[in-house]
Every structure is written in C-alpha cells, then in structure tokens.
XYZ file of C-alpha atoms in Angstrom:
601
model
C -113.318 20.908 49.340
C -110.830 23.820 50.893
C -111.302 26.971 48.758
C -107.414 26.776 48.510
C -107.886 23.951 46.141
C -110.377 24.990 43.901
C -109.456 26.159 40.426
C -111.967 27.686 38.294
C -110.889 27.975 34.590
C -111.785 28.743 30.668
C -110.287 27.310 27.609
C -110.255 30.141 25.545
C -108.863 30.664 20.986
C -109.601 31.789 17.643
C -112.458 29.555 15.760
C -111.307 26.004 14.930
C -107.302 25.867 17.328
C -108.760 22.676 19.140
C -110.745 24.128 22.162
C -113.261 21.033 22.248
C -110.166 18.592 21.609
C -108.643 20.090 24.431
C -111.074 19.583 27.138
C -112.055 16.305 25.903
C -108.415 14.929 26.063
C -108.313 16.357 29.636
C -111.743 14.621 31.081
C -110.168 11.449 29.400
C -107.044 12.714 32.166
C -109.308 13.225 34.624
C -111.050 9.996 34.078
C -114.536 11.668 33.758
C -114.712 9.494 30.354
C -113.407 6.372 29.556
C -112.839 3.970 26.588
C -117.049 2.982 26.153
C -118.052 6.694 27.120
C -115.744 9.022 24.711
C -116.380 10.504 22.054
C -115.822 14.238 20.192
C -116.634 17.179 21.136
C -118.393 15.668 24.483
C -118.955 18.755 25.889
C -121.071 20.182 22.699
C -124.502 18.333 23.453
C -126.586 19.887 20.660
C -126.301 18.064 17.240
C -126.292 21.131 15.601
C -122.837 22.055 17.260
C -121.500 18.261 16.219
C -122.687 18.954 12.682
C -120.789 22.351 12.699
C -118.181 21.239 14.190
C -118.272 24.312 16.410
C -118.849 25.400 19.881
C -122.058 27.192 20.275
C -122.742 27.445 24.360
C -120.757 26.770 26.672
C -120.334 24.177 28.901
C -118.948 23.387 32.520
C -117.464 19.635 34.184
C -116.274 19.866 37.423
C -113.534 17.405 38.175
C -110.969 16.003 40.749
C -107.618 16.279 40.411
C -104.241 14.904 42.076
C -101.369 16.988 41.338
C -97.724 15.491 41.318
C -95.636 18.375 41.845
C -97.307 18.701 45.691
C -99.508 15.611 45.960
C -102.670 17.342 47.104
C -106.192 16.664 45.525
C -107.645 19.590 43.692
C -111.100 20.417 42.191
C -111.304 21.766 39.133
C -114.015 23.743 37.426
C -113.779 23.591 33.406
C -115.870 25.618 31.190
C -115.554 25.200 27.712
C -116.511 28.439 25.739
C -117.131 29.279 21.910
C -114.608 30.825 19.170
C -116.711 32.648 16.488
C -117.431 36.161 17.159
C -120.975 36.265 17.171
C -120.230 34.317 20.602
C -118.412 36.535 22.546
C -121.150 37.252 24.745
C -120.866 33.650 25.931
C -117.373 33.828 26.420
C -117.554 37.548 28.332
C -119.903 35.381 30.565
C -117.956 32.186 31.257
C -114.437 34.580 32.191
C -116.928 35.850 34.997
C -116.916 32.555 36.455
C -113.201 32.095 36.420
C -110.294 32.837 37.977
C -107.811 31.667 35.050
C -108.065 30.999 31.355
C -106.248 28.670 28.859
C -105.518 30.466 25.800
C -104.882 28.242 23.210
C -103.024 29.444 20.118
C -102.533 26.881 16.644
C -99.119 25.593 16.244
C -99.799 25.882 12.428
C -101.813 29.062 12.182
C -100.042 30.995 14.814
C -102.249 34.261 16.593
C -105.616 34.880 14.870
C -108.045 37.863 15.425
C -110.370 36.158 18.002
C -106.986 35.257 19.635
C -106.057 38.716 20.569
C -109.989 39.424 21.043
C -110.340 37.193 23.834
C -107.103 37.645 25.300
C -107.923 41.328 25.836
C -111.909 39.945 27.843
C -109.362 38.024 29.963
C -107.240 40.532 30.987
C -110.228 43.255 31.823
C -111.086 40.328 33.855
C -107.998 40.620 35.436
C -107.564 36.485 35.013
C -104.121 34.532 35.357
C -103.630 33.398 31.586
C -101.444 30.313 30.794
C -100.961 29.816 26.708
C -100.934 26.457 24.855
C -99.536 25.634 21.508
C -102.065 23.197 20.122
C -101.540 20.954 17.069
C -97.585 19.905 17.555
C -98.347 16.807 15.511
C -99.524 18.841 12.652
C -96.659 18.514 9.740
C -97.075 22.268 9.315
C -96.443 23.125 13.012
C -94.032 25.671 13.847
C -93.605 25.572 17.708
C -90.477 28.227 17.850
C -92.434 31.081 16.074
C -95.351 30.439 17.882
C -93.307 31.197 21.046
C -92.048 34.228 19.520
C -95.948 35.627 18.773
C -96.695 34.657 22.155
C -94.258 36.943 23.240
C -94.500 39.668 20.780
C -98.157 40.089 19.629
C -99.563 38.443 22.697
C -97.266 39.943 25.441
C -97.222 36.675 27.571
C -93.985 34.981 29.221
C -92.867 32.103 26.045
C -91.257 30.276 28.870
C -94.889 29.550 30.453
C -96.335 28.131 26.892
C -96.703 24.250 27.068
C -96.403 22.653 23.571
C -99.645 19.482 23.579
C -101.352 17.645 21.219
C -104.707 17.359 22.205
C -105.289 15.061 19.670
C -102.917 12.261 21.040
C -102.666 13.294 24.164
C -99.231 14.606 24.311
C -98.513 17.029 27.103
C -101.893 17.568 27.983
C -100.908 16.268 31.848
C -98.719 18.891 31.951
C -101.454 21.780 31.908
C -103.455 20.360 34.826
C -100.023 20.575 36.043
C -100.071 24.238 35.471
C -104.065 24.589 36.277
C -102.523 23.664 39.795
C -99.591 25.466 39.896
C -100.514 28.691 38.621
C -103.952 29.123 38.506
C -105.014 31.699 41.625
C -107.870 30.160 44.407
C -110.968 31.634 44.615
C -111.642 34.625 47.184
C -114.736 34.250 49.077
C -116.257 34.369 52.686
C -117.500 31.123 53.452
C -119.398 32.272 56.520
C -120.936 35.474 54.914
C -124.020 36.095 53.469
C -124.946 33.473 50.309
C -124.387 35.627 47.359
C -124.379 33.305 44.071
C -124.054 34.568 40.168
C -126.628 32.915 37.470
C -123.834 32.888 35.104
C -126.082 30.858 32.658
C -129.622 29.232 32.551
C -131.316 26.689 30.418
C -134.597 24.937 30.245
C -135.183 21.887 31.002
C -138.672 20.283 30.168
C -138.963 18.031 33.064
C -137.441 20.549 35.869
C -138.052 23.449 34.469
C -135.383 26.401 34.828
C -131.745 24.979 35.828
C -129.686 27.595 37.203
C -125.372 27.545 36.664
C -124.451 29.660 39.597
C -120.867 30.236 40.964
C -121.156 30.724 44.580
C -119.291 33.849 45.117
C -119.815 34.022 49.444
C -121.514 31.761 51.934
C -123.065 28.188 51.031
C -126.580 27.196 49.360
C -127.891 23.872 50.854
C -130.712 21.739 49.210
C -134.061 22.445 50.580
C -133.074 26.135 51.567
C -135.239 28.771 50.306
C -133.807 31.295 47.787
C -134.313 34.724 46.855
C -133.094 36.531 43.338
C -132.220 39.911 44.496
C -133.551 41.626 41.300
C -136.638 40.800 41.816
C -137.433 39.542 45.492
C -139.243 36.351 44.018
C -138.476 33.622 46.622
C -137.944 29.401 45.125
C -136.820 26.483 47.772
C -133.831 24.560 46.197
C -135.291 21.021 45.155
C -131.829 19.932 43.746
C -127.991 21.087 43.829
C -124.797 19.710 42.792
C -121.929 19.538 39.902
C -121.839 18.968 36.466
C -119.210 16.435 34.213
C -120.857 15.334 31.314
C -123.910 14.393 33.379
C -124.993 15.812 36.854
C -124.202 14.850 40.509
C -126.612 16.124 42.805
C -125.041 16.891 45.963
C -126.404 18.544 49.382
C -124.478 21.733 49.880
C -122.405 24.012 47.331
C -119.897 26.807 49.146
C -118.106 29.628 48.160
C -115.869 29.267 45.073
C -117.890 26.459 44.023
C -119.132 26.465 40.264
C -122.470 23.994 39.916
C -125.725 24.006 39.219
C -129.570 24.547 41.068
C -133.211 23.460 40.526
C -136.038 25.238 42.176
C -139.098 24.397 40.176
C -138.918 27.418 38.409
C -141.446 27.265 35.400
C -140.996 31.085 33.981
C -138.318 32.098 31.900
C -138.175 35.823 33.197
C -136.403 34.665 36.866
C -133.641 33.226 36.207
C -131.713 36.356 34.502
C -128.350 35.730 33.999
C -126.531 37.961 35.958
C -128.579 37.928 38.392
C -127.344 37.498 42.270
C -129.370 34.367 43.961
C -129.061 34.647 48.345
C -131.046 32.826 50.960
C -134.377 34.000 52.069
C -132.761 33.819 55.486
C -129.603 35.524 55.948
C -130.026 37.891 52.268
C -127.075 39.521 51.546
C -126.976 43.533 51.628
C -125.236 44.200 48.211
C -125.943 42.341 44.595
C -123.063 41.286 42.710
C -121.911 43.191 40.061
C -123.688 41.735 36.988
C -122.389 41.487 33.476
C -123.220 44.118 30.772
C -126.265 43.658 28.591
C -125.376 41.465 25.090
C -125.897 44.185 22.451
C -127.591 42.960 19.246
C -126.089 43.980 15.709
C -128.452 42.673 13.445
C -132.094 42.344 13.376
C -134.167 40.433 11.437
C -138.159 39.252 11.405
C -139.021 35.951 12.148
C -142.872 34.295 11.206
C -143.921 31.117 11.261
C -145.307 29.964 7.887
C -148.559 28.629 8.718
C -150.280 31.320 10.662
C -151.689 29.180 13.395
C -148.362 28.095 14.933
C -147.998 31.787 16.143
C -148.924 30.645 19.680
C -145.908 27.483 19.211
C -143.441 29.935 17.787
C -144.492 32.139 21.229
C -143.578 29.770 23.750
C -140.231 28.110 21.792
C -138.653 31.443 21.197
C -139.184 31.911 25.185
C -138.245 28.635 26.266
C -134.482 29.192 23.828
C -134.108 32.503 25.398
C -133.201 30.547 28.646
C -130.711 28.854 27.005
C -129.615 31.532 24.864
C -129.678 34.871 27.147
C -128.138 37.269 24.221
C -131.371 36.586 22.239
C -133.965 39.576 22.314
C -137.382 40.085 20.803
C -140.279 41.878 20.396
C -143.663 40.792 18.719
C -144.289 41.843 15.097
C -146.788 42.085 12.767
C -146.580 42.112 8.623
C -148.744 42.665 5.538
C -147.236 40.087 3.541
C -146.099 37.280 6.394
C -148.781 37.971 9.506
C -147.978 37.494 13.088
C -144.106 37.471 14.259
C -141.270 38.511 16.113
C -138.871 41.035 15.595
C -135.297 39.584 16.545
C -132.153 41.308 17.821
C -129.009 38.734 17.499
C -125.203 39.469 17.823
C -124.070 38.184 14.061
C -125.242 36.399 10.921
C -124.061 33.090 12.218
C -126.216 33.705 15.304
C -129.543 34.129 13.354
C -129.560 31.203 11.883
C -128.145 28.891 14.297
C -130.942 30.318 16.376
C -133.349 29.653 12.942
C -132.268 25.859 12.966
C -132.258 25.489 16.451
C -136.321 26.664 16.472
C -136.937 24.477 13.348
C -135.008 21.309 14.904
C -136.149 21.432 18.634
C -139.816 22.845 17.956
C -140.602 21.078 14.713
C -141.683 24.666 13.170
C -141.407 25.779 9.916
C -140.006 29.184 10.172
C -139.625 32.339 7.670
C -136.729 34.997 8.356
C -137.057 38.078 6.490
C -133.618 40.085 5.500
C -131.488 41.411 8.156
C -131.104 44.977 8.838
C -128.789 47.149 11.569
C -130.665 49.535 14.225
C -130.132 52.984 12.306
C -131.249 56.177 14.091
C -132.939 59.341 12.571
C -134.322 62.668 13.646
C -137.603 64.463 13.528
C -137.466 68.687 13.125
C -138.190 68.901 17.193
C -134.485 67.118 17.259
C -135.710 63.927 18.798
C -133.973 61.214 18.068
C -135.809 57.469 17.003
C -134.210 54.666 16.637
C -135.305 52.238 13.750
C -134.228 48.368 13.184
C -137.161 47.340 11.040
C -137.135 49.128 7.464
C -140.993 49.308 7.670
C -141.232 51.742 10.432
C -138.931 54.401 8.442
C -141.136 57.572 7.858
C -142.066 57.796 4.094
C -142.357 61.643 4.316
C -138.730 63.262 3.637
C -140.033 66.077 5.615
C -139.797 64.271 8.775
C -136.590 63.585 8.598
C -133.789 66.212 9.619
C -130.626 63.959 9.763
C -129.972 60.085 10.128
C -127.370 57.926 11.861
C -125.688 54.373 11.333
C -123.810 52.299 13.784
C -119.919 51.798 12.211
C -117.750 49.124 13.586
C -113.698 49.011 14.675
C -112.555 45.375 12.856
C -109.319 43.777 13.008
C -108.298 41.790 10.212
C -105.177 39.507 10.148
C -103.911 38.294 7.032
C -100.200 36.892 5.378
C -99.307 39.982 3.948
C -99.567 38.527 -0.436
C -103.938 39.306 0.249
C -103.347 42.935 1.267
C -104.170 44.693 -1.666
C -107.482 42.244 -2.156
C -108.409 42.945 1.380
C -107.816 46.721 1.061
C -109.813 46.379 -2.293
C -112.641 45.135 -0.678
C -112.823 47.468 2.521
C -112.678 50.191 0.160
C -115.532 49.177 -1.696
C -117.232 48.522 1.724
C -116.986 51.932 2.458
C -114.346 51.196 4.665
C -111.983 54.203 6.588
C -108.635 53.170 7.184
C -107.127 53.606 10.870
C -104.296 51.695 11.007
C -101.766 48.940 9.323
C -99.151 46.903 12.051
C -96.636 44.576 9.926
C -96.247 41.839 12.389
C -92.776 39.961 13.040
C -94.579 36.448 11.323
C -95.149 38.096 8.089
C -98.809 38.867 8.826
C -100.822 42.119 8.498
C -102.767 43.182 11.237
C -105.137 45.763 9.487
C -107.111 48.125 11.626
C -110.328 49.511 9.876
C -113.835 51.556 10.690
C -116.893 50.631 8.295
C -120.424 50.500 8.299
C -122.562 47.530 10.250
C -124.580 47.280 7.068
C -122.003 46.827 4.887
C -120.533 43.943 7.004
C -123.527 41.787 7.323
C -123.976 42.264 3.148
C -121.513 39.236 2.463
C -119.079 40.947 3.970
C -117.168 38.101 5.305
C -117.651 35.201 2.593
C -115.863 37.694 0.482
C -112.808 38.486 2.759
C -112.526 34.554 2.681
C -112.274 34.451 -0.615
C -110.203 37.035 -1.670
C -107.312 35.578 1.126
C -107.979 31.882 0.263
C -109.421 31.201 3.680
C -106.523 32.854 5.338
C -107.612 35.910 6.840
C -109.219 36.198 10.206
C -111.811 39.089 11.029
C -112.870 40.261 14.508
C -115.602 43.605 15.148
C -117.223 45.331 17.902
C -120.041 48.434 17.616
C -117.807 51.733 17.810
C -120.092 54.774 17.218
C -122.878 56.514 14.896
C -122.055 58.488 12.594
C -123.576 60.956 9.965
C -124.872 59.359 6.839
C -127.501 59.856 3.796
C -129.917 56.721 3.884
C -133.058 56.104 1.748
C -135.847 53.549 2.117
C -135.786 50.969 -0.721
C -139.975 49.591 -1.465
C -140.108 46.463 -3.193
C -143.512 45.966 -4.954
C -144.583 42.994 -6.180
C -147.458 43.084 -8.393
C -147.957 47.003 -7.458
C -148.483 45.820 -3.714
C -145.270 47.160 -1.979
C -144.260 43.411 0.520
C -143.490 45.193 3.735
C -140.383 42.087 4.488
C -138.761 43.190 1.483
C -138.009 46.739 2.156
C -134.331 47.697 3.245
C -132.535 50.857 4.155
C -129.532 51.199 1.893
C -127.089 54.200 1.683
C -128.158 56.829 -1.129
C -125.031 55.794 -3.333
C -125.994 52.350 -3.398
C -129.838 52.427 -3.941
C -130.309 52.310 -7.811
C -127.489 49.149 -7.994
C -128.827 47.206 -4.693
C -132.458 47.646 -6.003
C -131.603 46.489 -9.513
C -129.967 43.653 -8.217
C -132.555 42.492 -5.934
C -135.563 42.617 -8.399
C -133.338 40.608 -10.927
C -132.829 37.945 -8.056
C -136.712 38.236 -7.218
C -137.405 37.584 -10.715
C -135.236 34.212 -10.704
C -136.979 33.198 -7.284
C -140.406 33.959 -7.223
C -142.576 31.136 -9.487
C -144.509 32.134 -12.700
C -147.821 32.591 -11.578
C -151.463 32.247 -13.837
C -150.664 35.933 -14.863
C -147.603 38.442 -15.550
C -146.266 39.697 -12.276
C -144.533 43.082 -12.449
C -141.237 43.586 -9.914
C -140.676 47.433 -8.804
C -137.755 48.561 -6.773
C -139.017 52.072 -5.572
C -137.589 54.729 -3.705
C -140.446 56.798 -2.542
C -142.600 57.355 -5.618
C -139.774 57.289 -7.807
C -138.884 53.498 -9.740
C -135.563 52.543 -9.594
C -136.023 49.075 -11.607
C -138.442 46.756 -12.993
C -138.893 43.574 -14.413
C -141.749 41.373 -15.383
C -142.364 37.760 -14.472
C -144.146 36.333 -17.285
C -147.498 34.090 -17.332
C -147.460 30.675 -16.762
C -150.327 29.203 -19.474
C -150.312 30.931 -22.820
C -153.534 31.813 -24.816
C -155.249 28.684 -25.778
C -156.913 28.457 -29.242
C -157.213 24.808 -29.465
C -161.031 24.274 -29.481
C -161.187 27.590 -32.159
C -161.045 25.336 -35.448
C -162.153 26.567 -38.858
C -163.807 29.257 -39.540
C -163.011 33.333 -39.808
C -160.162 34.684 -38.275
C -162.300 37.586 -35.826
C -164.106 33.906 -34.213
C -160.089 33.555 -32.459
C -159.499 37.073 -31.750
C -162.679 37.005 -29.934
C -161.685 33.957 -28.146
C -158.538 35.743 -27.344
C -159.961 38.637 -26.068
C -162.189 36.936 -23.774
C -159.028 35.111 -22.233
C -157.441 38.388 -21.677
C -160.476 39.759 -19.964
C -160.282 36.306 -17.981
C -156.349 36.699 -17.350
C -157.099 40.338 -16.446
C -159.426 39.397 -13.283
C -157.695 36.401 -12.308
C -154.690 39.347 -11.767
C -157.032 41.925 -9.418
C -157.760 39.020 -6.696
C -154.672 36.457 -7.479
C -152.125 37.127 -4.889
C -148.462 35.787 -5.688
C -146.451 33.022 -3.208
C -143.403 34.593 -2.066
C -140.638 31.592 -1.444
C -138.457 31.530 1.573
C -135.224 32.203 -0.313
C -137.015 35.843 -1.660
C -136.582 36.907 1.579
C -132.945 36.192 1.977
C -132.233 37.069 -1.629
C -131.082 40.849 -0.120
C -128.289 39.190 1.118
C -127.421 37.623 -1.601
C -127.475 40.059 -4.236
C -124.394 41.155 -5.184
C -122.868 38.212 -7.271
C-alpha cells in the first residue's frame, strides 16, 4: 500500500462515551465482522474487560477502506485505547502510533475530565483531532450544546463534529469519510534504514513474545534478522503481518505500516516497549525517540497465600508484565505473609485488575496488603531516601530530619448544585484550592492540589457519592512537598504484623488507628484465646481492643462436691488457655489487609 493512503488513528473519551461501540460499528463498516462473527466490545479480548464493561489494553485492526468522496482504496490502522485514568499510560502509548485521533465526546454528558485529559496527550502529540458526538439516539441527547463545548471548552472547529450513533449505526460512514479526508499520511523513508517502535508487547504461550511495532523508516521482511537497538540482542523474524480481530501473516511490513512480529523470543526483558527494532544488516544510526517511563502512584505488596507458589507467582507476574508494560516490581519479603513482591501500579483500579488478572490467568490465590504512596525522608547528612513500603520507615525519630509526600493537580467537573459537597470533601482531604472556571453548560470545572494519600483513601467512591455519580475526576503527580508523617504499628497479639503498618499524616494518626483496630476487630476470627489489637505509634498506644475467646471455661464434668474442687478446675484451664496463647499464632483474613482502605465509614 502507498504511504499516501495509510491512515493511522486512535479513538480517544472520558470513561463509558462509547469508544468500544464505536470501533465495533466501524469493523462491521469495514466488513472485518459480519452477522455470525459480531459481537460487543470485539476488540476487548480479556473477560475481565467484558465483565467490566471497560477497556483495559488496547487494541489495533488494520483494515481496507474505499472512500467515496475520491474513490481510492485506503488502509486504515485502528487502535482502540482505554478511558479510566489509571490507563493513561496506554493511551500516551497508542497516540505514538498515530497520526490522528477520534475524540469522542457524549451527546448526553457533554465534556468530562478524561475528555480534556486526553485531548491535551493528543495535541503534545501534535495529532490531527476530528470530534464525534456519540449517543444521538439517547432521549437525553443534546447535540447543539455539545457543539458549543466543542468549541468553547475544547477549542476545536463545531463545524468538523459529526453527530453518529454507534449504537445503530447512524453516521458512522461518515467518519471513515473524515479518517480519509482529514487524517494526515504517515512520513517515512521507505528506502532508509529499518527503524520500527515496540509500541506494545504481549506474551503469547505458544510463540512466545509478539511484538506491535509501527514501522517508522525502511521495511522488515519475514526471515530477516533483527536487532533491538537498546540492547544489541539479535532475533530472525519467524512471522509478520496485520492484525483485525485475528492475525494475517504477511511477508513484508514498510514504513507507516502498524502490525505485528514474532521472533521466538522467550524472555520478557527484550521486547521493551519503546524500544527501536532495525535489521542486523543495514542498522540504523539513531534510535527513535522512546516514550517516557509509566510512573507508579501507588504501591502495594503482593504474596501468594500458600508459600510454595512463590516460584508460580515469579514467572506470572513476569509473563503479565509483557502485556502490561506500566507494571513494576521488586521482590519482597514479610514477617507475617513470607515471600512476595513489592508492586508499583498507576491507580487503585490498576491493582486489582492486575490482582484478578493473576488470580484468573494463573489460577493463584493471591494476598495484597494495603496500598501506600512513595514518600521521601531525610537522614541528618541531608540525604534523601525514598520509602513506598511502611516497613522500611526508620523507627528512630532521630534519623529523621524532614519528610516529603507526593501531592497531585486534579480536575474535577461537576453541574454546579454538588459544589459545596465537593468543596466539603477536598477540604477534609486536605485539599488546597487553585482554581474554580464556571463553564458556559452550567458545569464547574474545579482545579485543586492534595495529597496522593489522601486520594487513594476512598477518595473517589466518595466524590461519587456526594455528586450522585455526576462528577468526573482526572490527576497527575505535581510535586513533594513538606509534611509531618508518623509510622502507624499495628500489633496483633503484642506481635507488631509488618503488612499492616501505614504512614499517615500526624493529624490523622490517633482517628485512622482507632478506626482500623475497630475494623480488625470485626474481621479477624475469635481464636482459642483473647487476642489483644494495638494501634501504636512508636512506643506510644494509640488504641486497643480485645478479641475475645472462642470456648468459655468448661465445668461440666465438675459435679457435686465443694466449691474450691471448680475453682481448681478453673484455674487449671486458665493455665491451659495461658500456653495455648505463647505458641498460638492468629489467621489474619484477606479482607484485614484491605481493611486500611476501608476505614473511614
């Protein structure tokens, strides 16, 4: 195919505006599906992401299409992307790969906050954007003040915005229309060096590492050899082609191209995304330039349950990083839970998609201790460390001269009747107020800097419940700032549990400690003896509370006789009781460990 007539493109929108409708009513256009092969959501192959009802990874088809307003066959790359925040690393990615983006706004719901947020990672990209006004045969749809955000909050040309339904169809021929029409060609050397970008990886368990690589200059034939320029490591291409729905192995990809490679590549490590693949050959002098590192915000410990599926948990947190490149990790090791790994992810929704996603596809049973933020402190020689596991904070005051937490910059947009909830709430977040735009549709956009700790602490299941659902929230990391943190020990039966410690701010220590050893108390079973909880900041006790025995004393077979014959039965039960405490150790449920979460009721 010409490079004139390739178009490489994103569908891009806020959570839930019909992204995954979208593309499947245009592969229906394109004929990719048909009548027996349709269905919802084709482009989301995990279950997980059916289930949901959300996008999780993106996806690519690659397509043929003959436009009417000129008559010539085009080829058309499609990636579908995700819409929740804690996916914007996916969608950063996938706008690499493109050289245009749908941008597809609600005809009921109007701009959102991961609306603007991913209309601003087009336009660093410098992309061609062409909005859509989904949902037209919605009752609630309002069309002519959706054109008026587009132009107003959005800054886009109105006259540009094609009204669809992707759910009957209606207008959807009209964007391939515009794919064609407006849409830029790539810009590439076909007779230059090969230079390719890995914009995403996954494993496969029967050809190991499959590359997605958009073929920037030159061409990669099957059977050539390859080498990644990070590394040097050379492969020879066993198979090469395009993807839509299902692959089509073909023998040569060139420049502008979007498809995908298998080299027999067994080890996770090579295929980096970002990475720039050329030919053994002819290698290219200079590396593309490759996309910044996904930073995690939350980190939280993850250990297998049964000790001896350490080595299991090992290789199928490895094998997802392929498919999941913003995941990071380190090994672990814990008191209370054993042998782990200590996991970086970009969001809440992120851990435990990744959680089920482990449990589901490796048939483990999995235990995720509390999630904390990466706070930084330092010593009296002024160096700074950098902690994101409570257990490694230094229990000696003395070592600590000043400490750090990472704030974040979030955009809320809400109809302006949940204001004074939403300002309610940021306040008691610890919130600092930057700004406050009154929008032309009524709406509030509300500008705000807050702590990372605060927003992962139920943050957002309270902002939708204090708007009714209506509010939309986007963050990203701003700075550190200066704060007063303490350590918070949990003990359980005097034996401080390592996965229940947390860092807390000063002013919040006594209430957040009182409120998790109440919630401990509800969660963890009666034992054979009483189990005392102790929330403790250093050796000071903040809270307590027991956890009474299971079996009380048993004077059954004492019949008759003087009254000192059952106290010394008693007695001898206590002295029983008392030893069954020094070597009984106490089960800690799964739901303990998320109970810091879940606290403040």
């Amino acid at each position: 195919m010409d490079i004139e007539r390739i178009r490489n493109f994103s569908i891009i929108a806020h959570i839930d505006h019909g992204k995954s409708t979208l593309a499947d009513r245009i592969l229906s256009l394109a004929q990719i599906t048909n009548a027996r092969t349709e269905k919802a959501q084709i482009l989301d192959s995990m279950d997980i992401e059916r289930e949901r009802g959300i996008t999780i990874k993106m996806n690519s088809a690659t397509f043929d299409y003959k436009a009417e307003f000129d008559g010539n066959l085009y080829r058309f790359n499609l990636i579908d992307t995700p819409g929740h925040v804690d996916f914007t690393y996916e969608v950063s990615r996938s706008l690499a790969a493109c050289e245009g983006v749908i941008l597809v706004v609600d005809a009921s719901q109007g701009v959102e906050a991961q609306t603007l947020a991913n209309l601003y990672l087009a336009m660093e990209a410098d992309l061609r954007i062409i909005p859509v006004i989904n949902k037209i045969d919605l009752p609630a749809a309002d069309v002519p003040r959706c054109l008026s955000l587009i132009e107003k909050s959005l800054g886009l040309d109105p006259s540009e915005a094609i009204p669809v339904s992707a759910k009957t169809g209606e207008n959807v021929k009209e964007v391939l229309e515009s794919i064609a029409k407006l849409i830029p060609s790539p810009s590439g050397d076909k007779n230059a060096p090969l230079r390719a970008m890995i914009y995403d990886s996954y494993y496969d368990s029967y050809s190991g590492a499959v590359m997605k690589l958009r073929i920037k200059d030159g061409s990669l034939k099957k059977g050539e050899k390859i080498m990644f320029m990070s590394s040097g490591k050379t492969f020879i291409i066993t198979e090469l082609g395009t993807t839509a729905i299902v692959n089509n192995p073909c023998q040569t990809l060139s420049a502008g191209e979007v498809g995908y490679a298998i080299a027999g590549i067994k080890s996770v490590e090579d295929t980096r995304v970002g990475d720039t693949v050329t030919t053994a050959s002819n290698p290219a002098k200079n590396a593309l330039e490759g996309y910044r590192e996904a930073k995690p915000m939350v980190f939280a410990g993850l250990f297998p349950v049964n000790g001896e599926d350490y080595p299991v948990l090992s290789d199928a947190i490895q094998k997802l990083k392929m498919n999941d490149s913003a995941l990071l990790f380190e090994p672990e090791s814990s008191l209370a839970l054993g042998f782990g790994y200590r996991v970086g992810y970009l969001g809440l929704l992120h851990m435990e998609i990744v959680q089920e996603r482990l449990e589901r596809e490796f048939n483990l049973l999995l235990i995720h201790t509390a999630p904390s933020v990466k706070y930084r402190y330092y010593d009296p020689s002024g160096e700074m460390h950098e902690i994101d596991n409570p257990a490694m904070w230094p229990d000696n005051p003395l070592k600590v001269t000043s400490m750090e937490e990472p704030f974040v910059k979030i955009t809320i947009l809400t109809p302006s009747e949940y204001l004074g909830n939403i300002l309610a709430l940021l306040q008691e977040k610890r919130g600092e107020q930057e700004n406050l735009i009154y929008l032309d549709d009524g709406k509030i956009q509300i500008l705000y800097s807050m702590p990372l700790s605060e927003l992962i602490f139920e943050f957002y299941d309270k902002l939708k419940s204090c708007s009714r659902g209506y509010a939309s929230l986007d963050y990203e990391l701003s700075e550190y700032r200066k704060t007063s943190l303490v350590k918070v020990d949990i003990l359980v039966n005097a034996e401080p549990v390592d996965a229940l410690a947390m860092i807390v701010h000063k002013s919040r220590a006594d209430m957040r400690g009182r409120q998790l050893i109440d919630k401990l108390k509800e969660l963890i079973p009666r034992h054979q003896f009483q189990i005392p909880l102790q929330a403790a900041v250093g050796a000071k006790v903040i809270a307590r509370e027991n956890i009474s025995a299971l079996r009380k004393n048993v004077t059954a077979k004492c019949y008759g006789g003087d009254i000192s014959r059952k106290r010394k039965l008693l007695e001898k039960q206590k002295e029983g009781k008392k030893r069954m405490k020094q070597i009984g150790s106490v089960e800690i449920p799964q739901e303990a460990f998320l109970a810091l979460l879940k606290t403040d009721e």
